[in-house]
Coordinates of C-alpha atoms and ligand atoms in Angstrom, one line a residue:
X29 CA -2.3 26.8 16.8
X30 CA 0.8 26.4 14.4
X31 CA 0.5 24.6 11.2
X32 CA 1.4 21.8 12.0
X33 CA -1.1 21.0 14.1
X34 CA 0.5 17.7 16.7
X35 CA 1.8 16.4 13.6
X36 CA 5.5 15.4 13.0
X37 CA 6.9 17.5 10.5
X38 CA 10.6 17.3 11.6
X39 CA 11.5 14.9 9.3
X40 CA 10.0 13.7 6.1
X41 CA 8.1 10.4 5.8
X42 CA 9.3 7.5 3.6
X43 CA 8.7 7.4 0.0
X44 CA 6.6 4.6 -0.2
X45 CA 4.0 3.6 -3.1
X46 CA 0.6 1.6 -1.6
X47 CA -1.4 -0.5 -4.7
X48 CA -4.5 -0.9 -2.6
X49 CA -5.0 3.0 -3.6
X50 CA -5.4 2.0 -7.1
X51 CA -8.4 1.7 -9.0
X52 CA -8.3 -1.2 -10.5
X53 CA -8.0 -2.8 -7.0
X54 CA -10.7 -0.9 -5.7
X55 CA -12.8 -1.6 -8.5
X56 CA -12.3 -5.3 -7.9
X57 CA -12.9 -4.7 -4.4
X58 CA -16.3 -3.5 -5.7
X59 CA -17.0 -6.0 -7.9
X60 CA -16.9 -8.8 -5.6
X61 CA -19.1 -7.3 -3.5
X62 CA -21.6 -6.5 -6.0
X63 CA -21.5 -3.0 -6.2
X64 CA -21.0 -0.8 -9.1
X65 CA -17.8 1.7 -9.4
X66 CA -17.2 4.5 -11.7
X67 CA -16.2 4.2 -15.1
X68 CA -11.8 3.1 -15.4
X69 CA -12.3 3.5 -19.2
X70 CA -13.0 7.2 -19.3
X71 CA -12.3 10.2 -17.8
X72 CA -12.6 10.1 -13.6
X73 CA -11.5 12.3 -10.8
X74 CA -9.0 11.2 -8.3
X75 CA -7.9 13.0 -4.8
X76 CA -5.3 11.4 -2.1
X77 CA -5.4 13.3 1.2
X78 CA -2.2 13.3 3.3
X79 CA -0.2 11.9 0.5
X80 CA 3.1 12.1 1.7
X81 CA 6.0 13.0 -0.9
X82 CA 2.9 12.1 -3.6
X83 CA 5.0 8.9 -5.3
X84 CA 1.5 7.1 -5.3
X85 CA -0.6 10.0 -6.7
X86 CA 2.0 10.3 -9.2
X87 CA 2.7 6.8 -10.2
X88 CA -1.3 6.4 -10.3
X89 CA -1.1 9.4 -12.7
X90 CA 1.4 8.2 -14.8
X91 CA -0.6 4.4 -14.8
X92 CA -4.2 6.3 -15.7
X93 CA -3.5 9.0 -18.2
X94 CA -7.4 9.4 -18.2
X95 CA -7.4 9.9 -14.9
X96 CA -7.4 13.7 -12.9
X97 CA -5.5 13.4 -9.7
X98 CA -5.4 15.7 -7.0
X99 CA -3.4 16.1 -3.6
X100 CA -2.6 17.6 -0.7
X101 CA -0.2 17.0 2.4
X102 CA 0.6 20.5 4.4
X103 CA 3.9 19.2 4.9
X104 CA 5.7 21.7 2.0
X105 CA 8.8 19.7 2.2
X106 CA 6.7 16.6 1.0
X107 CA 5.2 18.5 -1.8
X108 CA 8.2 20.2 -3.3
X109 CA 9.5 16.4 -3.5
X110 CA 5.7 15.4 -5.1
X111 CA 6.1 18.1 -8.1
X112 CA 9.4 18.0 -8.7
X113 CA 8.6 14.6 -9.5
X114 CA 5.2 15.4 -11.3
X115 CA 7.3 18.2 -13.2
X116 CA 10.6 16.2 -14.2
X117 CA 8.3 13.2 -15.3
X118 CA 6.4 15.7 -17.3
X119 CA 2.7 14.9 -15.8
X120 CA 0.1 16.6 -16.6
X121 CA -2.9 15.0 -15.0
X122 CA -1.8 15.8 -11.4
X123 CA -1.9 19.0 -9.2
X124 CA -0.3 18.9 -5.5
X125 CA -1.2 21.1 -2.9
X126 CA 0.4 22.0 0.4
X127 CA -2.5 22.8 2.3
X128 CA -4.2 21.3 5.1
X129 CA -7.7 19.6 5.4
X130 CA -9.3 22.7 6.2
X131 CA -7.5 24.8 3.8
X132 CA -8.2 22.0 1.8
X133 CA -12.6 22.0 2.0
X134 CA -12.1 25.3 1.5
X135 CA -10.7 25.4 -2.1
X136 CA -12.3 25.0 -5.4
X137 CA -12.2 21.5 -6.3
X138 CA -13.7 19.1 -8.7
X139 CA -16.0 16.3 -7.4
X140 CA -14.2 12.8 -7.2
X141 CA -14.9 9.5 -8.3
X142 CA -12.4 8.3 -5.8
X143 CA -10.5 10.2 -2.3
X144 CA -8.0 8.1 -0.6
X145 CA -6.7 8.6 3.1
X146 CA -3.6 6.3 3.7
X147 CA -2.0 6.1 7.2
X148 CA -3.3 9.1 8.5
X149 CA -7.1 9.1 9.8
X150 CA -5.7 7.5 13.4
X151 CA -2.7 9.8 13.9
X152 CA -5.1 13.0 13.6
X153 CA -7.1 15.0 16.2
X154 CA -11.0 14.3 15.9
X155 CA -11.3 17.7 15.1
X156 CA -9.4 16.8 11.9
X157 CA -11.0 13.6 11.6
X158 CA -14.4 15.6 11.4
X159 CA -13.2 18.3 8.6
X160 CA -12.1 15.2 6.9
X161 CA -15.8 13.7 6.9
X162 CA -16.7 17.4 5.8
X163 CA -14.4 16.8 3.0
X164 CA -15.7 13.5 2.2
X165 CA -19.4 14.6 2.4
X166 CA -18.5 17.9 0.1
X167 CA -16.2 16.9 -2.2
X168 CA -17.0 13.2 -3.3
X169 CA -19.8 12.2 -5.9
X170 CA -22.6 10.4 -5.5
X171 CA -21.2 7.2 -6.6
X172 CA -17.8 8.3 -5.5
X173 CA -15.5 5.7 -3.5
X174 CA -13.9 6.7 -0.6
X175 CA -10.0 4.4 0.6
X176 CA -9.5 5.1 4.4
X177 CA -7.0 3.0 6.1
X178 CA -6.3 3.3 9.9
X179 CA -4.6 2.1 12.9
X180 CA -7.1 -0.6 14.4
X181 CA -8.6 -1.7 17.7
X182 CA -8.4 -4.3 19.8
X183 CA -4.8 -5.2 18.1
X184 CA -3.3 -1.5 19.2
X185 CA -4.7 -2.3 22.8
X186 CA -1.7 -3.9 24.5
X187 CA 1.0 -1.2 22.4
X188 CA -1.0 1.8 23.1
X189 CA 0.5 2.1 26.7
X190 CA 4.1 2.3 25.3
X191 CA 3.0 4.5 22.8
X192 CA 1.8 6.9 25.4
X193 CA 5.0 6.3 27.5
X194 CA 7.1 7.4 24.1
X195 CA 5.0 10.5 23.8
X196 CA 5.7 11.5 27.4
X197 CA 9.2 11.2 27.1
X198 CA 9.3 12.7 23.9
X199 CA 8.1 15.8 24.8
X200 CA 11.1 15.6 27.6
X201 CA 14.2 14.5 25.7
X202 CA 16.1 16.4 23.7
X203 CA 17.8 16.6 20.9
X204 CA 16.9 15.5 17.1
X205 CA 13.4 13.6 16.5
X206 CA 16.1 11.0 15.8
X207 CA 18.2 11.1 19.1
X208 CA 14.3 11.4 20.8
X209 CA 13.5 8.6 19.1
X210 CA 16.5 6.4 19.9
X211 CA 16.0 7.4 23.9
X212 CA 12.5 6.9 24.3
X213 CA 13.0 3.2 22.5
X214 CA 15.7 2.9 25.1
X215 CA 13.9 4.2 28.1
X216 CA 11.0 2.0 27.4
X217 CA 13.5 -1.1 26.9
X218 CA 14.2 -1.0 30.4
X219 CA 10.9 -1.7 31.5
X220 CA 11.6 -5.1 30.2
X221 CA 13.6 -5.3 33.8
X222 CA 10.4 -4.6 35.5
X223 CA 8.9 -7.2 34.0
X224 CA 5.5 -5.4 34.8
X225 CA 3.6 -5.1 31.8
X226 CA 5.8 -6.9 29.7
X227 CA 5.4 -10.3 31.6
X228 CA 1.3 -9.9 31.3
X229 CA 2.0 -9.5 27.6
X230 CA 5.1 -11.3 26.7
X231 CA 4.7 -10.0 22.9
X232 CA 5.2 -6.8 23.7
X233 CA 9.0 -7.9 23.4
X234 CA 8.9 -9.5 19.5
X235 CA 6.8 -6.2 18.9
X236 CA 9.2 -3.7 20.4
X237 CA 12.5 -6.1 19.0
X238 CA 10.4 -5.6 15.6
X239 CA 9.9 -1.6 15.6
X240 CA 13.9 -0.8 16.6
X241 CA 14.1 -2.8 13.4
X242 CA 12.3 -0.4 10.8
X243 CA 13.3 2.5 9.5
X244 CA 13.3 5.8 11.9
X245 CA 11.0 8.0 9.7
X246 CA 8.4 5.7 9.5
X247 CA 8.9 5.3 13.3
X248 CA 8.7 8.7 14.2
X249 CA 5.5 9.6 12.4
X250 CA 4.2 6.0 13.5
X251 CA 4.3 6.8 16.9
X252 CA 5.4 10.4 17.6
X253 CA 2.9 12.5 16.5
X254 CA 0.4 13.8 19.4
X255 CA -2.8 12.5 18.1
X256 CA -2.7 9.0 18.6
X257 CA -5.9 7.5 18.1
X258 CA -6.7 3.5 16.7
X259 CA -10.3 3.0 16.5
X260 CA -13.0 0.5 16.0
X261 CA -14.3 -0.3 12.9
X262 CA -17.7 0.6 14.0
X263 CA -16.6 4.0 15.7
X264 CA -15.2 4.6 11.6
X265 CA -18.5 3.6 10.4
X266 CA -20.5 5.7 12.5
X267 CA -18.1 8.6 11.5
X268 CA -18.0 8.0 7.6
X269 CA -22.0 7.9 8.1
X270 CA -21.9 11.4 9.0
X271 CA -20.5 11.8 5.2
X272 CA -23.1 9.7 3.5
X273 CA -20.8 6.6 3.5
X274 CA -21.4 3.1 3.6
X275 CA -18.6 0.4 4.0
X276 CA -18.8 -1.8 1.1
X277 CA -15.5 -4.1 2.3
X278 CA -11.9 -4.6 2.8
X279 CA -9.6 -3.0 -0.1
X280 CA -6.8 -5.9 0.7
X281 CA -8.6 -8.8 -1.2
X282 CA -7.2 -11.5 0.8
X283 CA -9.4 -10.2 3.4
X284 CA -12.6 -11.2 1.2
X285 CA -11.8 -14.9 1.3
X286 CA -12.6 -16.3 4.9
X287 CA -11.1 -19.5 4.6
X288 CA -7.9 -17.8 3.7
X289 CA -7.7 -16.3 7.2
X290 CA -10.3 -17.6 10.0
X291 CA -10.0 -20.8 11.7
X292 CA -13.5 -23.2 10.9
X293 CA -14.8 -22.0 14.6
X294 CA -14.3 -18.5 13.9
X295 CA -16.1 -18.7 10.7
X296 CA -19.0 -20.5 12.3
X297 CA -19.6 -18.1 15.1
X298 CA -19.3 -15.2 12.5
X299 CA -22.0 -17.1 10.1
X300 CA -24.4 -16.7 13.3
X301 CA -23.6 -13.0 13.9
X302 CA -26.7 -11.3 11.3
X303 CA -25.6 -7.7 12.4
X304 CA -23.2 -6.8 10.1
X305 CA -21.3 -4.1 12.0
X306 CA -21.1 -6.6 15.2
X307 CA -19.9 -9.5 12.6
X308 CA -16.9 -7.0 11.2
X309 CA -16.1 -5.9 14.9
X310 CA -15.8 -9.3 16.2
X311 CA -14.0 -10.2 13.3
X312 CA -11.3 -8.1 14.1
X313 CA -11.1 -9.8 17.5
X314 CA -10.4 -13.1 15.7
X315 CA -8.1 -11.5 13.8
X316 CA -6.6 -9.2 16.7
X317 CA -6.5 -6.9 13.5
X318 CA -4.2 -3.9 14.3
X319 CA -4.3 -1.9 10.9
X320 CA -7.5 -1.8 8.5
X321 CA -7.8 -0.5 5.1
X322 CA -11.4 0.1 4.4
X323 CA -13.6 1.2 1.1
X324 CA -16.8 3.1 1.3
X325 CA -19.1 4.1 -1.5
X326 CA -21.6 6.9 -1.1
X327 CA -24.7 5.6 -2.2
X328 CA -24.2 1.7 -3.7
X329 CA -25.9 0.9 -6.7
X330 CA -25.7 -3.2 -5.8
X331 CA -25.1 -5.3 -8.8
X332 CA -27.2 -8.4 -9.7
X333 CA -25.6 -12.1 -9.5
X334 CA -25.7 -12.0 -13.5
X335 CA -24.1 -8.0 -13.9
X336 CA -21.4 -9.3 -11.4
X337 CA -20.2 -12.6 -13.6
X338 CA -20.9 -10.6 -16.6
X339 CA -18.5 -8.5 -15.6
X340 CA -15.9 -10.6 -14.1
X341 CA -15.9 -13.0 -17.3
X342 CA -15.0 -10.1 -19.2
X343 CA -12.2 -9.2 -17.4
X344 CA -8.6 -9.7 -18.4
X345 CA -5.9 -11.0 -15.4
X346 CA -2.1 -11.7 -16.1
X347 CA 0.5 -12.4 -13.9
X348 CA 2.8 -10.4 -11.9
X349 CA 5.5 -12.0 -11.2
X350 CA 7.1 -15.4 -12.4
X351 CA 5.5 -18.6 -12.0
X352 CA 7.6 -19.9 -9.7
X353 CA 7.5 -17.0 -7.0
X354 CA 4.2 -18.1 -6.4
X355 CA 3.9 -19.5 -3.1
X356 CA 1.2 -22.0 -2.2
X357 CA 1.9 -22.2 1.7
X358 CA 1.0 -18.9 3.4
X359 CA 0.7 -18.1 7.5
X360 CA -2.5 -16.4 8.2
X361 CA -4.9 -15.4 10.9
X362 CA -6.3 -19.3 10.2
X363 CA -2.6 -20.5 10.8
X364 CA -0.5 -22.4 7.8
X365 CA -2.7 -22.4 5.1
X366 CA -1.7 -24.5 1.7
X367 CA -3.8 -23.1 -1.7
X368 CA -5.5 -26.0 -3.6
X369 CA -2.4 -27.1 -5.9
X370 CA -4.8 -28.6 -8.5
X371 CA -6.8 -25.2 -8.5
X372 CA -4.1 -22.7 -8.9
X373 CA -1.3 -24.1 -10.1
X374 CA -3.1 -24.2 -13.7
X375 CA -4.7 -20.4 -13.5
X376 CA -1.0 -19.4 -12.9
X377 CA -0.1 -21.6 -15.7
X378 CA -2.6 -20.0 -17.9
X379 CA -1.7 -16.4 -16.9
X380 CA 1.8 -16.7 -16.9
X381 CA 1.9 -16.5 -20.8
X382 CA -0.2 -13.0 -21.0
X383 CA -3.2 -11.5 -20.2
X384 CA -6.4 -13.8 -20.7
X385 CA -10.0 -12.8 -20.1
X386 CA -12.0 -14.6 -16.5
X387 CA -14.6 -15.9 -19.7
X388 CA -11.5 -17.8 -21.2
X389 CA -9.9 -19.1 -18.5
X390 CA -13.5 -21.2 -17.7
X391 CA -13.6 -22.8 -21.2
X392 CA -9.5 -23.5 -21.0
X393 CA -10.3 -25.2 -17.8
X394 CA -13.1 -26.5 -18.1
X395 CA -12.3 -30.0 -18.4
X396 CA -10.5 -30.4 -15.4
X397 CA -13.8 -29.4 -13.6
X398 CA -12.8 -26.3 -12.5
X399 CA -15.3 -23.8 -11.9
X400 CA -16.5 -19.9 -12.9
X401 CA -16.9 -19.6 -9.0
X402 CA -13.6 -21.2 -8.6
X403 CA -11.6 -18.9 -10.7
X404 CA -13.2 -16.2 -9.3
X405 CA -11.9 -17.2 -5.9
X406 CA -8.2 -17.7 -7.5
X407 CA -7.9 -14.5 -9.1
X408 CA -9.0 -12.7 -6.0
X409 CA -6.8 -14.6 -3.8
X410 CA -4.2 -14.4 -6.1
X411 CA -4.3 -10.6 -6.8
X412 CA -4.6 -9.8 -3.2
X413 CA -1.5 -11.5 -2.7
X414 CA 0.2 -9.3 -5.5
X415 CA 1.3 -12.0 -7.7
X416 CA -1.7 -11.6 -10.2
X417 CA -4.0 -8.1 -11.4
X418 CA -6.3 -7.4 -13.5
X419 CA -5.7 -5.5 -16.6
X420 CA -7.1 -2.3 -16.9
X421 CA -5.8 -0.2 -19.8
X422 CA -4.5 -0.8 -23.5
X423 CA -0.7 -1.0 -22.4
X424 CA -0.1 2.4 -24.2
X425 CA 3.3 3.4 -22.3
X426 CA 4.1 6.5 -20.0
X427 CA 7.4 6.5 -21.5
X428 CA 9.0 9.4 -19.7
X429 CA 7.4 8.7 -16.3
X430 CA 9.6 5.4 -16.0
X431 CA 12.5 6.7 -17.9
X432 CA 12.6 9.5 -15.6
X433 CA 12.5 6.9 -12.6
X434 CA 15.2 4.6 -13.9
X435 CA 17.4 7.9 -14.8
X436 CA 17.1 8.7 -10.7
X437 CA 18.4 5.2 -9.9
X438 CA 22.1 6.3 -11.1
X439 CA 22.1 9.1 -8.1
X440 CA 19.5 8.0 -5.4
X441 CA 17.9 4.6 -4.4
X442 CA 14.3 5.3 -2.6
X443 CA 11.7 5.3 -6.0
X444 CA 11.5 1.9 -6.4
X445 CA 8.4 1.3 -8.4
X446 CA 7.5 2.1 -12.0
X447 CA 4.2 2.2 -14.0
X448 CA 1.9 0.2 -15.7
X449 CA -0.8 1.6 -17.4
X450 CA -1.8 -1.8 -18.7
X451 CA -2.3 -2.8 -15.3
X452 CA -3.4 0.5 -13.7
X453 CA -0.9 -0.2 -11.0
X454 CA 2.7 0.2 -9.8
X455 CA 5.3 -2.3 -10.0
X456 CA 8.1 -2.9 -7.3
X457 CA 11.5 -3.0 -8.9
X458 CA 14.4 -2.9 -6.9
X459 CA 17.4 -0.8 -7.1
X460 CA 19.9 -3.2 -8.8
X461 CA 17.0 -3.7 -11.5
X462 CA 16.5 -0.1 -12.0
X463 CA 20.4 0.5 -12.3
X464 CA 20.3 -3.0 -15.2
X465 CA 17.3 -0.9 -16.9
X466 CA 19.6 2.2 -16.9
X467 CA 22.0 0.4 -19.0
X468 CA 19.9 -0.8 -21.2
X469 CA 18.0 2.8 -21.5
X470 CA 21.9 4.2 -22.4
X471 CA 22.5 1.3 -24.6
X472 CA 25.4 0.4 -22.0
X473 CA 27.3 -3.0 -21.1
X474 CA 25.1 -3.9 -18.2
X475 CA 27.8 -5.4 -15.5
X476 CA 30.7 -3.1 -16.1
X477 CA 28.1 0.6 -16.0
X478 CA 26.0 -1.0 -13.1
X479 CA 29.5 -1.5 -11.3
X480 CA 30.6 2.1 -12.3
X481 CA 27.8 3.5 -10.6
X482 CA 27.7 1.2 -7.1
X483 CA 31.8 1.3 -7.0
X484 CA 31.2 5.3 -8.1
X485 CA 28.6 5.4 -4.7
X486 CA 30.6 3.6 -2.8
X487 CA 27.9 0.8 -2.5
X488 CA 28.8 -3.1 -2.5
X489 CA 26.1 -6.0 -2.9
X490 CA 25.4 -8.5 -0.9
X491 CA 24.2 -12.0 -1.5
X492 CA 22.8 -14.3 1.0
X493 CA 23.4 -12.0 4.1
X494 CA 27.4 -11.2 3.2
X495 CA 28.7 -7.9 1.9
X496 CA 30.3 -8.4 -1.3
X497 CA 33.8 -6.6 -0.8
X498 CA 36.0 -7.4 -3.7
X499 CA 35.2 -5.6 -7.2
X500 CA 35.9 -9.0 -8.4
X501 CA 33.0 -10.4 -6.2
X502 CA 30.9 -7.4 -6.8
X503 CA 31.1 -8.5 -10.8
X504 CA 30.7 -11.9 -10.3
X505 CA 27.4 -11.6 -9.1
X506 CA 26.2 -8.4 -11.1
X507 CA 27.1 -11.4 -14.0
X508 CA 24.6 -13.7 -12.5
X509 CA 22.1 -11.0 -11.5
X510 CA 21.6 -9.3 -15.1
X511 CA 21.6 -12.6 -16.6
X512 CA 18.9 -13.6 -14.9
X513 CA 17.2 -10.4 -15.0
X514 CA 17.4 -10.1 -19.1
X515 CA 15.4 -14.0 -18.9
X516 CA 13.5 -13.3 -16.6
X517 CA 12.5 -10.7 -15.0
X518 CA 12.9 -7.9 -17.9
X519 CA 10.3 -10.1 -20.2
X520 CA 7.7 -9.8 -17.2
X521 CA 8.0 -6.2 -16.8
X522 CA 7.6 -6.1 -20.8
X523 CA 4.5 -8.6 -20.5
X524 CA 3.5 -5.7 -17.7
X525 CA 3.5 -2.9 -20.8
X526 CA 6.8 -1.7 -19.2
Ligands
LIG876 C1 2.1 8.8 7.8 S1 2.1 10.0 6.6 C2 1.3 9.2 5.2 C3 1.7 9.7 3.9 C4 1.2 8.9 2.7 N1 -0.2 8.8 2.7 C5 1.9 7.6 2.7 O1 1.2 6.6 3.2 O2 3.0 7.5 2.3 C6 0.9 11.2 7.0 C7 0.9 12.5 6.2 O3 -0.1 13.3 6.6 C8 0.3 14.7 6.5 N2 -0.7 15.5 7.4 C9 -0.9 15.4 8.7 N3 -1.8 16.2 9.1 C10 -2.3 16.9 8.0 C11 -3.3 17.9 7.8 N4 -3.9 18.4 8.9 N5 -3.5 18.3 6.6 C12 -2.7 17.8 5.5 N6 -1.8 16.9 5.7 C13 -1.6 16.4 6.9 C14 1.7 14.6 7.0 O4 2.5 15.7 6.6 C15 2.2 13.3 6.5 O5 2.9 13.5 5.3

């Protein structure tokens, strides 16, 4: 067997950063299902499996400076890009790896507080899936939380046929992954004629329509790899048993409020369903749920009603982004759903200044009959739809990590998130941003040096779907777009300890 074991390694996969990895969101995750977690304020270990060219594990590094991180992805070409990053940044709190899962039980480790797994326990053999659970079972404390997200049944069920189709003809084309790729999206485009499976499921055209859409690399190791496998919740219980784990809940917090995304009927039936592994299975049927992102704890120490608001009134949110992103109307599993106005429009109001504490927010609102419960419900709706988080540190700054980032923005555009250790988190900035943060780092006229650089790149902005192809157009907007940028969003990233 070669390294690379079934698994795409032709071209690299996209740099992306995930926030559900974070511990501050699994720690909430925890909380509000009354179970302890380990300890944010002091030292805790930290270990991503399969983690890609490591921008997570490294921004989560740079966010929790009392935090050891670890990880491994065999994939060398991924790693090299993980510590040069680690090493330009100048982080000392993380240590890549290039080996595999195997290689990866074998070495001497530290126990961890916390392992993540993020998109690959479904696109492995079960062999790999059980050295994993070795891992898990090995390596993770008792008290440790375990992050496994994975490609889901039933709402893989109607792709998986095409799937196997692009596999087959994979393994016959030729050419690059990327000319594979392009015929085998082609080849099974022209089943559309045959109207065969497509006419029993006519959605099998918006999905196919929506995957020529996205970007190749996360195509190809979406769907090329050999192993292929979604699974059932239950199947991923039964195999996280094997390592002493027990599913505490969903680490996307939206998924904690049910009114949020089942209809009324769906909700009843589930109330009548007492077996919870059948109640989270059927669930997923409701929700024809095609990708899960679970949290297990190895051994839960359950908190009581009073720990839990204890807790929570303690805790400090702020906002995210500015007041006015903040959507009410949102289309769910439960259809369109439109958040309580009177409810959230004044906990947004209330964080949008700074960080307050849960406990202050319930005497501030107090009179308009708002609720502990209530608030409770808002924050967690509200931070699983990434416009609110809880804080988690004392805002003392990574300087170099972000400086380092916005420095890479003059020559490449991919890292697009920087670090908050007040927040414990990432934060999405986009390019144009990162190039107005640049100037301000070299003390620069914003519009004329971002213009430099684009016109330097040969790159031209576009506003409202139009390429922007005058310089004079080009400048124009870069006007507009670093005004608004020094009003508003540079003070939130500021608020955000950045
Ligand atoms: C879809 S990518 C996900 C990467 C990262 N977690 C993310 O979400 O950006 C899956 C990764 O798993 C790695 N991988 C696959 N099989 C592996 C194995 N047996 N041991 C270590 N890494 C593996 C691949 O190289 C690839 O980078």
């Amino acid at each position: 067997m070669n390294w690379q074991d079934g698994y795409v390694t032709e071209i690299p996969y996209t740099q992306g950063f995930y926030h559900h990895l974070s511990p501050a969101n699994l720690d909430l995750c925890l909380l509000t299902k009354q179970v302890k977690s380990p300890r944010l304020d002091q030292r805790f270990t930290y270990c991503e499996l399969a983690c890609g060219q490591g921008l997570t594990t490294n921004v989560l590094a740079a966010a929790y400076p009392q935090g050891e991180f670890y990880a491994t992805d065999f994939n060398p070409t991924h790693v090299a890009q993980a510590q040069d990053l680690a090493q330009a940044t100048g982080l000392t709190n993380v240590t890549f790896s290039d080996q595999s899962f195997q290689e990866y039980l074998e070495t001497d480790l530290p126990p961890f507080d916390f392992i993540s797994l993020h998109g690959i326990y479904s696109w492995i053999s079960g062999e790999n899936r059980r050295v994993i659970q070795a891992f898990l079972k090995q390596k993770l404390k008792v008290g440790g939380v375990v992050y496994v997200s994975y490609n889901t049944l039933p709402g893989w069920a109607v792709m998986a046929p095409i799937q196997k189709l692009m596999q087959f003809q994979r393994e016959r084309s030729t050419g690059t992954v990327v000319e594979r790729l392009k015929t085998t999206l082609e080849f099974v485009e022209l089943l559309k004629t045959n109207q065969g499976i497509y006419l029993q499921h006519p959605w099998l055209q918006s999905r196919l329509e929506q995957l020529k859409s996205q970007d190749v690399s996360y195509l190809v190791h979406e769907l090329f790899n050999q192993h292929w496998h979604p699974l059932y919740v239950d199947e991923v219980m039964t195999e996280m048993a094997t390592a002493k784990l027990n599913y505490v809940g969903s680490a996307h917090l939206v998924d904690h409020v049910d009114a949020f995304n089942l209809t009324p009927t769906a909700i009843n039936h589930l109330t009548t369903l007492s077996d919870p592994v059948l109640r989270e299975l059927v669930r997923d049927f409701y929700l024809n749920t095609q990708f899960r992102r679970d949290v297990y704890v190895r051994g839960a120490v359950t908190l009581s009603g009073e720990a839990q608001v204890s807790r929570l009134q303690n805790m400090q949110f702020i906002l995210t982004v500015l007041p006015n992103l903040v959507k009410l109307e949102h289309q769910t599993g439960a259809g369109q759903v439109q958040l309580q106005a009177s409810l959230y429009q004044p906990v947004v109001e209330h964080l949008a200044s700074g960080a307050v504490t849960v406990g202050e927010l319930v005497v501030r609102l107090a009179p308009q009959g708002i609720t502990l419960q209530q608030i409770g419900q808002t924050l967690i709706v509200l931070t699983g739809l990434g416009y609110a988080h809880p804080v988690v540190g004392n805002g003392a700054q990574r300087e170099r990590f972000n400086r380092v980032i916005i420095e890479r923005a003059e020559t490449a555009g991919e890292l697009q998130f920087l670090a908050s250790p007040l927040i414990g988190n990432g934060v999405k900035v986009s390019h144009l941003e990162l190039l107005l943060l640049l100037a301000e780092q070299r003390q620069q006229p914003a519009v004329e040096f971002v213009w430099q650089i684009l016109s330097r790149r040969g790159l031209q902005l576009t506003h409202e779907g139009k390429v922007l192809d005058t310089p004079e157009a080009n400048r124009k907007f870069l006007k507009e777009q670093a005004a608004n940028f020094q009003h508003q969003g540079r003070p939130l990233l500021q608020q955000l300890g950045i």
